[in-house]
CSV table of C-alpha atoms in Angstrom, one decimal:
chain,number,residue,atom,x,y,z
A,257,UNK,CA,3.9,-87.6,-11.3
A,258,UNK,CA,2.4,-84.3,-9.5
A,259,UNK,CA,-1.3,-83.5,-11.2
A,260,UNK,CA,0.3,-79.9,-11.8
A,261,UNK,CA,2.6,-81.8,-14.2
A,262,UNK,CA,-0.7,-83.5,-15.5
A,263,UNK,CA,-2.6,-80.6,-15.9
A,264,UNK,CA,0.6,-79.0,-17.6
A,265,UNK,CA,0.9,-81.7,-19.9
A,266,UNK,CA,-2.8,-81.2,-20.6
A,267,UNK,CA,-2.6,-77.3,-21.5
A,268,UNK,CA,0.7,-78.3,-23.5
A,269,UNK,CA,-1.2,-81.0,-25.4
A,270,UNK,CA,-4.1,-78.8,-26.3
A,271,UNK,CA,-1.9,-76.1,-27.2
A,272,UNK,CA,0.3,-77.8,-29.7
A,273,UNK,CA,-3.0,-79.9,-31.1
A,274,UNK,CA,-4.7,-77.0,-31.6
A,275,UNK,CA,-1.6,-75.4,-33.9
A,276,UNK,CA,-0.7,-78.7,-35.8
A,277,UNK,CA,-4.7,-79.5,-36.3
A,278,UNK,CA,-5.2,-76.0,-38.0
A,279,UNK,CA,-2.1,-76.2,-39.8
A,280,UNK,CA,-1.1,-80.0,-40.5
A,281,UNK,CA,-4.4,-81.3,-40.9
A,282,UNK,CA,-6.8,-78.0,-42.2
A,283,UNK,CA,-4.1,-76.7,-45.0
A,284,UNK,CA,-1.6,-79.9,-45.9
A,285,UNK,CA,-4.4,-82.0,-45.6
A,286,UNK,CA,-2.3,-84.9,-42.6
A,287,UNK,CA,-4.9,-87.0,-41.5
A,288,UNK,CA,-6.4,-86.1,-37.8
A,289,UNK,CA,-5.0,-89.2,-36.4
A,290,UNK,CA,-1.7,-88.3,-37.8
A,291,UNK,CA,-1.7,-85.0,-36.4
A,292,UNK,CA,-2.6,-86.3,-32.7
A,293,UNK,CA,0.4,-88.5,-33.0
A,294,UNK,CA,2.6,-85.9,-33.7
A,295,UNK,CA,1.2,-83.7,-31.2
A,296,UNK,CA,1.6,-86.0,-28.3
A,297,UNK,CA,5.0,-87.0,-29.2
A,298,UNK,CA,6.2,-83.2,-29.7
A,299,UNK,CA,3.8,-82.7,-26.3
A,300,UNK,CA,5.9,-85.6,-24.3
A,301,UNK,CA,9.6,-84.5,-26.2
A,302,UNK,CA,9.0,-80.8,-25.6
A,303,UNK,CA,7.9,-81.1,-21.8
A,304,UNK,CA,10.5,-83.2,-20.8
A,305,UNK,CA,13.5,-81.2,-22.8
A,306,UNK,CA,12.5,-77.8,-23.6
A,307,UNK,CA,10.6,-77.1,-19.8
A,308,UNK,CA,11.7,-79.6,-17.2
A,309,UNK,CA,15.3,-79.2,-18.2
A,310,UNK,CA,15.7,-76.1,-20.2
A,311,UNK,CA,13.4,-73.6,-19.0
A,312,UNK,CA,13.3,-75.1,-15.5
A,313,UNK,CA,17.0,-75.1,-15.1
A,314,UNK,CA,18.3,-72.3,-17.1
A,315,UNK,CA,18.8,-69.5,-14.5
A,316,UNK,CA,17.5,-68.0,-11.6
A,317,UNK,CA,13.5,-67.8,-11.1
A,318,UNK,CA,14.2,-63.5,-11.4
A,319,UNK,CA,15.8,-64.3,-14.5
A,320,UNK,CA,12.5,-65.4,-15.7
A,321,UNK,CA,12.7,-63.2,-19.3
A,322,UNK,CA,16.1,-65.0,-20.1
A,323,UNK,CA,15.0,-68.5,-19.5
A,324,UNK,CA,12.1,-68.2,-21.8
A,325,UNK,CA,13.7,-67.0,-24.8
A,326,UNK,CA,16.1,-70.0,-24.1
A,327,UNK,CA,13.5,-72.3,-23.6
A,328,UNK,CA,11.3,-71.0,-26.2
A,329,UNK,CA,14.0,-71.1,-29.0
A,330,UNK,CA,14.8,-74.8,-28.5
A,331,UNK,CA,11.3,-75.7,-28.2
A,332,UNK,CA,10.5,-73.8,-32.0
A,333,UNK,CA,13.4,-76.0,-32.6
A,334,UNK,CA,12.6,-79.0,-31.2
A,335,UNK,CA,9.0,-78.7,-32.5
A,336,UNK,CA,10.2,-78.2,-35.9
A,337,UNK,CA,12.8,-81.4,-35.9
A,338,UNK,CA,10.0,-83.2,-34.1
A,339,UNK,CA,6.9,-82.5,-36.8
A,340,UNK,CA,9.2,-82.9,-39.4
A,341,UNK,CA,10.9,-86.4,-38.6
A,342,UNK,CA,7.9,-87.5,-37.6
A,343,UNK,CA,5.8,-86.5,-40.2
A,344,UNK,CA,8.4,-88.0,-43.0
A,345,UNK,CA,8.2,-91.2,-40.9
A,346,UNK,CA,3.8,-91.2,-41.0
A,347,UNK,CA,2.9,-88.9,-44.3
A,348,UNK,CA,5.4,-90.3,-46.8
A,349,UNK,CA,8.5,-88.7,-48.3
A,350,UNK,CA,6.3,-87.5,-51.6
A,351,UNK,CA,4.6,-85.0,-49.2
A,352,UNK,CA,6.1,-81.3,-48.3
A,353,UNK,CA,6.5,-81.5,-44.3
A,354,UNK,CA,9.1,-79.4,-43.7
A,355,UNK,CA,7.1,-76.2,-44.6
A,356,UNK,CA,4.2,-77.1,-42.5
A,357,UNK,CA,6.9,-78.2,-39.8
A,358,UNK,CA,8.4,-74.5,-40.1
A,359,UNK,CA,5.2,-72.5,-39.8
A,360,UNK,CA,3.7,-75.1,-37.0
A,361,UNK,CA,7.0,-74.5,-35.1
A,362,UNK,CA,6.9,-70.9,-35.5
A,363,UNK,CA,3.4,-70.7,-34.0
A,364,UNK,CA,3.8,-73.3,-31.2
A,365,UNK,CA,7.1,-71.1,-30.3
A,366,UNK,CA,4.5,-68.3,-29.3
A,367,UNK,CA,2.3,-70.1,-27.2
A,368,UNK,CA,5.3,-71.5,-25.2
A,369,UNK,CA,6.3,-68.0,-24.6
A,370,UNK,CA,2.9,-68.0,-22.0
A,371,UNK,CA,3.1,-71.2,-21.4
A,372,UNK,CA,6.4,-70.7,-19.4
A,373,UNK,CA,5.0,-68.5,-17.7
A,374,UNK,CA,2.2,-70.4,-16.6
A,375,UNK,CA,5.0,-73.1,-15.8
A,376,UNK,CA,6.4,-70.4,-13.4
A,377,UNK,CA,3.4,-69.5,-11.8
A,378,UNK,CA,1.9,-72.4,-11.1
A,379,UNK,CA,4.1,-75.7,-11.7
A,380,UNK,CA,7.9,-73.9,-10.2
A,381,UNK,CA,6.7,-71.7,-8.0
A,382,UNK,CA,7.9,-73.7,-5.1
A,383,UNK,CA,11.5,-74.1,-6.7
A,384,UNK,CA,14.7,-73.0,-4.5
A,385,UNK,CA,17.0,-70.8,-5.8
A,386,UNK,CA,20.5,-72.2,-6.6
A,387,UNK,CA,22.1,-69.9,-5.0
A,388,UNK,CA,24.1,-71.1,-2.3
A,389,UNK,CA,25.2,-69.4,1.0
A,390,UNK,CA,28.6,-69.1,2.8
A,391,UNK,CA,29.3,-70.6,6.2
């Protein structure tokens, strides 16, 4: 794996740590380590679905407003399955997740908006257009 993808991974991980530590663990009380699980499996499920295959491969690069609003509305998905499912699985089913999971996902959705473009300017900006020419 490229570092870019590394460091990528890194700002991702931060990012969605940073929501789910404020909100899982500082107002419905998940435990910290319980929180960093989720937020490297949503970090890991979200990079590999919601930017290398979605946002990466939804359009053209000019098309850059289009492919984040794609990309960004199956990550808030994505990150809302993800916290939740996993959160049933670590927290118990007596515990509320899907509200925190809702919220979280809603946050996380606006710091993927920049972090696509980030992804853009610094991880894709070598991709090829798809366009193809006629002989």
């Amino acid at each position: 794996m490229e570092i870019k993808h590394l460091i990528a991974l890194a700002i991702k991980f931060a990012m969605i740590a940073a929501v789910l530590l404020i909100i899982l663990t500082g107002f419905f009380d998940v435990s910290f380590a319980d929180t960093l699980l989720i937020s490297l499996a949503l970090t890991l499920i979200a990079y590999a679905m919601g930017d290398l295959l979605i946002f990466r491969r939804s359009g053209e690069r000019s098309e850059q407003t289009t492919r984040n609003s794609i990309a960004t509305i199956a990550d808030v998905a994505v990150a809302i399955l993800v916290i939740w499912l996993i959160g049933e699985g670590l927290v118990g089913s007596g515990t509320d997740v899907i509200t925190p999971a809702i919220i979280s996902g809603l946050f996380i959705g606006g710091g993927e908006w920049f972090f696509h473009q980030y992804l853009d300017s610094r991880v894709f900006r070598n991709r090829k257009s798809r366009t193809t020419t006629a002989a």
